[in-house]
XYZ file of C-alpha atoms in Angstrom:
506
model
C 0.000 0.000 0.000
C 0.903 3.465 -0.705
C 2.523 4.861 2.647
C 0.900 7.495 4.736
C 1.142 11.159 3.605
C 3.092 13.187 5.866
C 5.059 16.488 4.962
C 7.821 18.616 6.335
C 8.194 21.946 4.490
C 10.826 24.465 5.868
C 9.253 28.204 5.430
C 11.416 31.606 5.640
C 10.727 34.148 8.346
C 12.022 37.432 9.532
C 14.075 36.992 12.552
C 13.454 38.491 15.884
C 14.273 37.436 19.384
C 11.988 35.626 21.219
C 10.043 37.515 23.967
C 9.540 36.000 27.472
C 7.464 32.653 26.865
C 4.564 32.745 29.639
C 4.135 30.274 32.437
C 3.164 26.841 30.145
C 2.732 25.222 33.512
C 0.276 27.823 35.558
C -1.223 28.203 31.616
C -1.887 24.573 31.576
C -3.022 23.736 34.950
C -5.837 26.442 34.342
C -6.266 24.794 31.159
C -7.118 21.419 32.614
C -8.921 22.809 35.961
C -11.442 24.638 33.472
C -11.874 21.614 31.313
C -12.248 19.502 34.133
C -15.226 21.358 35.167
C -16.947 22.111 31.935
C -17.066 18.070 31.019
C -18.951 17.739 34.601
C -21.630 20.407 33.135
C -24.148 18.349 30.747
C -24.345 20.384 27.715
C -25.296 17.398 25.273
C -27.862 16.991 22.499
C -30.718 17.297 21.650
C -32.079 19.667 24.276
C -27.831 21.188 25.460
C -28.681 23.714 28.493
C -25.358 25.878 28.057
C -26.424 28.366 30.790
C -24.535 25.959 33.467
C -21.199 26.360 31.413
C -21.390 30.185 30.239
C -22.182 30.372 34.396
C -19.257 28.742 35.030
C -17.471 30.445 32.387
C -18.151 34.499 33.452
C -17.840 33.477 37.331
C -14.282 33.097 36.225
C -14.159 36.357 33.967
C -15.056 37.966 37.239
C -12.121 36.681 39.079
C -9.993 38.426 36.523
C -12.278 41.588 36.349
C -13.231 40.912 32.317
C -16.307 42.739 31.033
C -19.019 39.970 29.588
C -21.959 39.715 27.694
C -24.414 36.882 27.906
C -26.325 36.681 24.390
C -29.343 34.313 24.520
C -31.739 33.643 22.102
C -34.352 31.471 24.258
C -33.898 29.318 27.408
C -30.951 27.180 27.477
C -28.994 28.683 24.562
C -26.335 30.712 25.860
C -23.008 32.714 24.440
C -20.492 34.263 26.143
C -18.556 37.473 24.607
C -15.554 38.845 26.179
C -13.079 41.369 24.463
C -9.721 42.416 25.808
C -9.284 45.784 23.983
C -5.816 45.983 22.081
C -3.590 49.281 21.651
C -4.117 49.219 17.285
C -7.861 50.201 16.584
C -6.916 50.267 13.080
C -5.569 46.386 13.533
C -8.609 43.765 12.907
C -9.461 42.010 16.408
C -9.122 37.962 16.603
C -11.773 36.284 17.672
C -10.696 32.566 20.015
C -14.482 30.812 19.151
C -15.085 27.475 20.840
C -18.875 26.228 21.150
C -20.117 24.817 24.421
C -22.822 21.888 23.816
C -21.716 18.729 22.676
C -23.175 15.351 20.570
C -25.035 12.744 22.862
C -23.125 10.336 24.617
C -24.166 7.648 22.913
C -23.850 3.941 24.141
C -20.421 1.694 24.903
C -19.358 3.942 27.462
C -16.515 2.947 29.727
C -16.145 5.760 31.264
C -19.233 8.574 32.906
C -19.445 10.942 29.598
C -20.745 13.377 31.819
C -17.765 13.337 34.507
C -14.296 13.703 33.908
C -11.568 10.508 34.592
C -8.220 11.249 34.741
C -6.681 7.929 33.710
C -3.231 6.908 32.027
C -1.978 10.587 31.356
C -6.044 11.279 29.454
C -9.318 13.042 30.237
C -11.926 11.044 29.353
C -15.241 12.825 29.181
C -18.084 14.345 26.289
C -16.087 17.539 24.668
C -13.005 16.574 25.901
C -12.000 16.626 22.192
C -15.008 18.659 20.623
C -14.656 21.400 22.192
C -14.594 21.955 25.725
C -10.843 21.329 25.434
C -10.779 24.645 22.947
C -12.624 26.564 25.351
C -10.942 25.800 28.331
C -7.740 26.778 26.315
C -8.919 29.862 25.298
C -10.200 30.782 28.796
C -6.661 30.258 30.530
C -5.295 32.185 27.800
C -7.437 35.120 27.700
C -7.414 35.143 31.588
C -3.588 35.043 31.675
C -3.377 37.966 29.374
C -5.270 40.067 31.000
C -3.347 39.265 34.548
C -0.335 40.439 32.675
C -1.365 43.900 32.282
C 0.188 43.604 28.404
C -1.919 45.626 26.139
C -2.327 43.583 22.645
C -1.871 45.081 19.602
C -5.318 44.171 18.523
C -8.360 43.068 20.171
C -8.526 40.001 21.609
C -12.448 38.479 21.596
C -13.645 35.186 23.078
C -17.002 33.604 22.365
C -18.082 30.862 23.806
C -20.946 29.493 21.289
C -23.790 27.608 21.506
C -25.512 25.200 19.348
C -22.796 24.666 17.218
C -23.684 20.374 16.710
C -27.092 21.508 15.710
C -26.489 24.199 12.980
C -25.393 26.817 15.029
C -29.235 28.652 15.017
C -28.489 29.589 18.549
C -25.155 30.368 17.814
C -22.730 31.880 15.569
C -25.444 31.711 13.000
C -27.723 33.520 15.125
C -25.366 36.137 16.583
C -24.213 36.923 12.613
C -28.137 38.011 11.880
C -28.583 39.807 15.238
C -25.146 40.764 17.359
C -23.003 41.068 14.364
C -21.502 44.600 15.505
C -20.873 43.319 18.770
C -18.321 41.104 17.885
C -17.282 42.214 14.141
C -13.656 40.296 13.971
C -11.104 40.419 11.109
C -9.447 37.043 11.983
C -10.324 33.941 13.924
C -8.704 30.915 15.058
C -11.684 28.032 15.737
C -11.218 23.909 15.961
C -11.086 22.084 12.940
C -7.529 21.623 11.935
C -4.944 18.830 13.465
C -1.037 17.593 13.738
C 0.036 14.861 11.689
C 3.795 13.176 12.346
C 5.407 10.822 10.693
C 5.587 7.536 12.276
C 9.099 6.601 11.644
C 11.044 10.533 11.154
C 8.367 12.405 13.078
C 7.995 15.244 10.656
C 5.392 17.395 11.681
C 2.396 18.844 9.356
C 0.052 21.411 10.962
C -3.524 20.899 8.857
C -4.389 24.611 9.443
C -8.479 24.110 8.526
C -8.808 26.859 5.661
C -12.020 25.430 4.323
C -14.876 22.546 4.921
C -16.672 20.203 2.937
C -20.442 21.637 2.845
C -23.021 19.329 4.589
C -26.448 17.980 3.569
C -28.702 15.205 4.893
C -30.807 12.904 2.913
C -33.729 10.664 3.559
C -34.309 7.489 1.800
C -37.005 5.633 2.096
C -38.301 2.548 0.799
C -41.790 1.312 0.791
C -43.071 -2.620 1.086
C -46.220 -4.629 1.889
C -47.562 -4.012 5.667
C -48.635 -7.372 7.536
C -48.293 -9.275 10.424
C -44.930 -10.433 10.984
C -45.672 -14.028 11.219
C -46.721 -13.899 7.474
C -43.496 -12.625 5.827
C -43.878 -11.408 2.158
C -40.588 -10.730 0.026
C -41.880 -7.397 -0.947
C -40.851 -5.671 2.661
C -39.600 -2.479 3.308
C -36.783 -2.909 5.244
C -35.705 -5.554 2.481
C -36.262 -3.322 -0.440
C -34.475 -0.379 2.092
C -31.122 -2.410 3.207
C -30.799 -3.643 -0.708
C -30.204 0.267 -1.282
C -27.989 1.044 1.163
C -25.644 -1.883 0.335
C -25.791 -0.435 -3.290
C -24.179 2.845 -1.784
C -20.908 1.172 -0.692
C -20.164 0.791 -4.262
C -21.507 4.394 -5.435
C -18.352 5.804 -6.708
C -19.031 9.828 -7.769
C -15.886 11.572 -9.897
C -12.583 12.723 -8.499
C -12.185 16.479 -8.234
C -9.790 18.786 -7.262
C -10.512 22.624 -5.718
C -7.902 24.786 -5.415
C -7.277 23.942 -2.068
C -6.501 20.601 -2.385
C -4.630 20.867 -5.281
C -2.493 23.297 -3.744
C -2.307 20.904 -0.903
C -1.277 17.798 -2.962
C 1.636 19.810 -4.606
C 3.002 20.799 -1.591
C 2.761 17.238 0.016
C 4.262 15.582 -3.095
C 7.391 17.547 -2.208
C 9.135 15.608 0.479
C 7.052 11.646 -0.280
C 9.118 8.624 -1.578
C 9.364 7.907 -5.148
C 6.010 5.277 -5.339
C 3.514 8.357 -3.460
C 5.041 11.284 -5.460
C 4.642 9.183 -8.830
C 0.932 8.841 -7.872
C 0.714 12.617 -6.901
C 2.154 13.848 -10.200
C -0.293 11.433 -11.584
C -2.637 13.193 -9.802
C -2.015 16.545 -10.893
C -0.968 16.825 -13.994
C -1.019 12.962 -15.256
C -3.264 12.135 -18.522
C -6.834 11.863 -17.934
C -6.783 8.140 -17.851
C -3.261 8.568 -14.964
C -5.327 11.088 -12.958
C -8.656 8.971 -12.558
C -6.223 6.054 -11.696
C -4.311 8.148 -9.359
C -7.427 9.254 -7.468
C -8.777 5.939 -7.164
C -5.477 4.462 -5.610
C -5.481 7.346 -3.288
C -9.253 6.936 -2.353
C -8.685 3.935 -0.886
C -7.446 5.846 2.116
C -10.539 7.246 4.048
C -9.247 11.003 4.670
C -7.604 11.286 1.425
C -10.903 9.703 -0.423
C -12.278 13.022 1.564
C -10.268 15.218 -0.053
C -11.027 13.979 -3.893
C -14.450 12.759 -3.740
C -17.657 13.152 -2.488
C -19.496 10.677 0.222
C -22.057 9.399 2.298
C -22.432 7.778 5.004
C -25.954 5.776 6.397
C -26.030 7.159 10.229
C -29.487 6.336 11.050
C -32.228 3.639 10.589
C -36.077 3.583 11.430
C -38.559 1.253 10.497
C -41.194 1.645 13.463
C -41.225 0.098 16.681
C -43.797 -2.603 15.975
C -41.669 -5.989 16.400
C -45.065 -7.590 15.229
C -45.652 -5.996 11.934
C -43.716 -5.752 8.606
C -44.552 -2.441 8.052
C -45.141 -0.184 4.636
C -42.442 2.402 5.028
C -38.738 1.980 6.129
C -36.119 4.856 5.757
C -31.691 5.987 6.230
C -30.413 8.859 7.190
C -27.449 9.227 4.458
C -25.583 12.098 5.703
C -23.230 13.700 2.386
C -20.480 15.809 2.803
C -19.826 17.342 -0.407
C -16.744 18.983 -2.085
C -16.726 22.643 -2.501
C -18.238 23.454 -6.233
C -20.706 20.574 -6.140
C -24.495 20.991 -7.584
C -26.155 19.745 -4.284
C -29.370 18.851 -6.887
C -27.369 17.402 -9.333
C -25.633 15.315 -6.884
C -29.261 13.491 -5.487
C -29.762 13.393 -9.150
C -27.000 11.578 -9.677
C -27.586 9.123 -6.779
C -31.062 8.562 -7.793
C -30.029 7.397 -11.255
C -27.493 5.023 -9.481
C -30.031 3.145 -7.196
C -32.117 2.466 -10.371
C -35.353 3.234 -11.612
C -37.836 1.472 -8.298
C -41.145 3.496 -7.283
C -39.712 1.616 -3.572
C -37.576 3.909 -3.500
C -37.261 7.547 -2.507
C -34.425 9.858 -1.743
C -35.908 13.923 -0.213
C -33.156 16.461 0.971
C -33.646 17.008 4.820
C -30.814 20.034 4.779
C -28.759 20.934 2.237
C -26.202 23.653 1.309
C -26.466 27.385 1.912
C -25.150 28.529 -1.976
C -23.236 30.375 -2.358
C -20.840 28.349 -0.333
C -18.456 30.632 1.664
C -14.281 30.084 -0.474
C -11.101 28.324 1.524
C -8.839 30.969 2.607
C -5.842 30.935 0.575
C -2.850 31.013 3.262
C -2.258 34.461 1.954
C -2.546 36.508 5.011
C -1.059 37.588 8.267
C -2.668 34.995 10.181
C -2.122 31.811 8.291
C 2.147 33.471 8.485
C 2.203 33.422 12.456
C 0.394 29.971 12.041
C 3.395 29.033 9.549
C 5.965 30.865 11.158
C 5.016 29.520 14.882
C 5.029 25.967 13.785
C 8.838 26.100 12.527
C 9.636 27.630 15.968
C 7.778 24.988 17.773
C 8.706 22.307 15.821
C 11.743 22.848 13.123
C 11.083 21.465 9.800
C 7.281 21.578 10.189
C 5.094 23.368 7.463
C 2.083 24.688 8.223
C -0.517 23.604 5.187
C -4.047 25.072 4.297
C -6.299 22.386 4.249
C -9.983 21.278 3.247
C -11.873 19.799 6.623
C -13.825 16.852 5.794
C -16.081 17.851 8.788
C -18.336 21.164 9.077
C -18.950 23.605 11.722
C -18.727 27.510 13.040
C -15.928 28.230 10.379
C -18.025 28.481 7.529
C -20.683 31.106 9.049
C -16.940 32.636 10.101
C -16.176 32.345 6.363
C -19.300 33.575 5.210
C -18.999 36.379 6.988
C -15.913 37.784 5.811
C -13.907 36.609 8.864
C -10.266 34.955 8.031
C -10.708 31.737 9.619
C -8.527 29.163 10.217
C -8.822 25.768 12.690
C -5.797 24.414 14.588
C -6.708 20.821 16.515
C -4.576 18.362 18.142
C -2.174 15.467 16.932
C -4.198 13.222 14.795
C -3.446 9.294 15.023
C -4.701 7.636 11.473
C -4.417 4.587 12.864
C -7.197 5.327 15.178
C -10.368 6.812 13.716
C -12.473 5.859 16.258
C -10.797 7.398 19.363
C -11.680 11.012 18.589
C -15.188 13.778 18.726
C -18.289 11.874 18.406
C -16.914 8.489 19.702
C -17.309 6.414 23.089
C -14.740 7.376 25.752
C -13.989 10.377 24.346
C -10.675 11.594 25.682
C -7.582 13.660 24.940
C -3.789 12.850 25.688
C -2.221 15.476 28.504
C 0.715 15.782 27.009
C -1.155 16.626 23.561
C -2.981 19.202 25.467
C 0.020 20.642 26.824
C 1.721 20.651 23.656
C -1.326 22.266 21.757
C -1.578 25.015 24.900
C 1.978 26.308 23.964
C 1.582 25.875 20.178
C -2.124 27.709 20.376
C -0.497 30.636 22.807
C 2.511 31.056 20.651
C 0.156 31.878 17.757
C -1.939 34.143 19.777
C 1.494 35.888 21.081
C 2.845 36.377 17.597
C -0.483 37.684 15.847
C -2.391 39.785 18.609
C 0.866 40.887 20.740
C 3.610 41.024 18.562
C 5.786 39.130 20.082
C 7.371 35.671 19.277
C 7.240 33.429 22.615
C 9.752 30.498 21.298
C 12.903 30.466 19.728
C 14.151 31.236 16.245
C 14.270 28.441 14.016
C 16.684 27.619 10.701
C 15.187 29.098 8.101
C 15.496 27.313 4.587
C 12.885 25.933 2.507
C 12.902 23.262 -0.567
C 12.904 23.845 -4.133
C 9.150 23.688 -5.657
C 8.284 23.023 -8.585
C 5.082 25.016 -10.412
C 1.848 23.712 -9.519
C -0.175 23.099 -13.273
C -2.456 26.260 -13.643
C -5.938 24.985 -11.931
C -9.603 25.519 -13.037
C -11.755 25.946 -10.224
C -13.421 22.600 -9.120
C -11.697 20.794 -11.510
C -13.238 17.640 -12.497
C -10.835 14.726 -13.147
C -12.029 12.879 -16.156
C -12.767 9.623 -15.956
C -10.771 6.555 -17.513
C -11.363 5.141 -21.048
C -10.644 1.881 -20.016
C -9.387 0.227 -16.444
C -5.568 0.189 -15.830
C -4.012 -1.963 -13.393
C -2.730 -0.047 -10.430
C -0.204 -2.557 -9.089
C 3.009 -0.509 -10.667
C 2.101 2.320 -8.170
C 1.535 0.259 -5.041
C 3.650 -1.470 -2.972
């Protein structure tokens, strides 16, 4: 198999000493106190009451004597909005955004979801991951800056959000139609993005989040005979219903690049061996027949298969609760995450035609995509550099990549808004999918947290203050060669006829 994609891309900076690094240990201890106590508040689905945690939350804004608004729309729904005031007001303020609820627990629990457990150097506990670890960080931060009577150069917001698992209609959705002036920022940092290392060098790529796929539900349903279950029929809906969803694990839709991954496939071709930048050239600028075989060899990893491709995925069954009855109507949830550029209409369309002409079958759009959908930032701006430049000081030879999110969430109303938005997140493990947000024992690593906590300040420290916390790193970077001039959503032909992909993969 083609091995794992990691990169390490060395990016120039202007030198300056590093300033006095703050306290990482008082910084994380407050860190882990605060997220400690917001994974005892219950903020879950489908009814979160954040009112507990922004409580929580401005009791300890008043220990540091930090103005704060509570912004509600009805009971239950609550945001928090703190601003430290910086010395530039010509400088755009940064916004730290972290929402507050959280998914259900679900079932296979080891550990109380709903209490913290501090076990083998993790947390265990609902949001320790998504994303009461993001606002416990940003808490300790914006608490320690304040102590230290420093005066950023721009302002320095924090939002707490709520709603953000449901659409964010109580959240950053809402305050965008209704509070928009209150908070108004140029930049923001949210969740979203992650660290990848290499398993055998370590390299480090930072997945800054610069985009998202856009999100839209679907409903199919079949329909069958109803009767009494001790008379079965072949003609039953949940028959008729599970031979469509088995047809989806071989629905296969076209191979496109945006002009975020494409950018991001050059610059990760740089530094692979010879068999993974074959297939990435391939890939980019191959023949038509080479790039649709390059994309399928590539799809056959899950997060890279995100990048090039749409999908779906069934998350949710019904079919009554009658155990006695075969009953007329069974129906999925298919939940589609869908590349940037993508006719949400053409793309049921296209789905329908697959599962084949049966009046059994229906497929109706539950939520789909607000078009226009909001474009990727482009890495060209003064955030995205402290981002870059920070992550060579933290960890030299590291690069610092714009990247496409498989997942959605606040960044796109951020995005839609105007607001330069990028998500950092914590070191990913692709050998473990199932260990992370939305998952049973939910949990984060201590030392990860730590590690994020000093990578997250020195970001905040070299855009909002000035000032560069860690040291100076080398400063060389690779030859490049020019990426092939891109259309936007570029759509990868398809193959005339099936190669073998055996050369490429070893």
């Amino acid at each position: 198999m083609m091995k794992k994609f990691f990169l390490f891309f060395l990016l120039g900076f202007t030198c300056s000493a590093a300033a006095q690094e703050p306290d990482l240990d008082r910084l994380y201890e407050q860190a882990r106190h605060h997220l400690i106590e917001l994974i005892n508040i219950d903020t879950s689905k489908p009814e979160p009451d954040e009112t507990a945690a922004v409580r929580y939350l401005y009791k300890e804004l008043n220990k540091h004597h930090i103005d704060w608004e509570f912004l509600s729309p009805r009971k239950g729904a609550a945001n928090l909005l703190a601003r430290i005031a910086g010395s530039d007001p010509q400088a755009k303020p940064l916004l730290l955004i972290s929402h507050l609820d959280t998914q259900a627990a679900g079932e296979n629990w080891n550990f109380p979801p709903y209490k913290a457990t501090l076990k083998d150097g993790n947390i265990y506990g609902l949001g320790a991951t998504d994303a009461k670890n993001y606002t416990a960080m940003h808490l300790a931060l914006f608490t320690y800056i304040k102590d230290s009577g420093k005066i950023p150069q721009r302002d320095i917001i924090f939002l707490a959000s709520s709603g953000e698992e449901s659409g964010s209609g109580t959240g950053l959705k809402w305050l965008g139609e209704t509070h928009w002036d209150k908070i108004a920022p140029g930049y923001a940092l949210n969740e979203g993005g992650g660290i990848l290392r290499s398993p055998n060098s370590g390299d480090t790529l930072v997945f800054a989040e610069a985009g998202t796929k856009m999100y839209m539900d679907l409903k199919i349903t079949a329909t069958g005979e109803p009767g009494h279950a001790s008379l079965p029929v072949q003609d039953n809906a949940v028959y008729h219903l599970s031979e469509a969803l088995a047809k989806l694990t071989q629905f296969d839709p076209t191979a496109r690049l945006t002009p975020t991954t494409r950018a991001f496939f050059h610059r990760l071709s740089l530094t692979q061996d010879p068999d993974a930048r074959t297939t990435i050239r391939l890939l980019l600028n191959g023949t038509p027949k080479e790039q649709q075989m390059a994309a399928n060899i590539m799809a056959k990893d899950p997060f890279l298969r995100s990048q090039l491709k749409d999908t779906l995925s069934p998350v949710n069954l019904s079919s009554g609760p009658d155990t006695g009855a075969h009953v007329p109507e069974a129906s999925a949830i298919v939940n589609a995450r869908l590349l940037p550029g993508t006719d949400p209409e053409a793309f049921v369309e296209e789905l329908r035609k697959f599962l084949g002409e049966d009046e059994r079958i229906s497929i109706e759009i539950l939520e789909q995509p607000e078009l226009p959908f909001p474009a990727a930032m482009d890495g060209q701006d003064p955030l995205f550099t402290a981002i870059a430049e920070t992550a060579q000081r933290m960890w030299p030879g590291a690069v610092a990549v714009p990247g496409m999110s498989p997942a959605s969430g606040d960044g796109e109303f951020l995005r839609r808004l105007g607001v330069i938005t990028y998500g950092l997140g914590p070191t990913l493990d692709p050998d473990a999918p199932t260990e992370g947000a939305h998952t049973a024992d939910e949990h984060i690593s201590e030392e990860d947290y730590k590690e994020q906590l000093r990578f997250f300040t020195a970001v905040v420290y070299t855009f909002a203050m000035g000032e560069n916390i860690l040291p100076q790193a080398p400063a060389t970077a690779p030859e490049t060669a020019p990426a092939k001039e891109q259309d936007e959503n570029e759509v990868l032909p398809p193959a005339e006829e099936e190669i073998p992909v055996e050369p490429l993969e070893k």
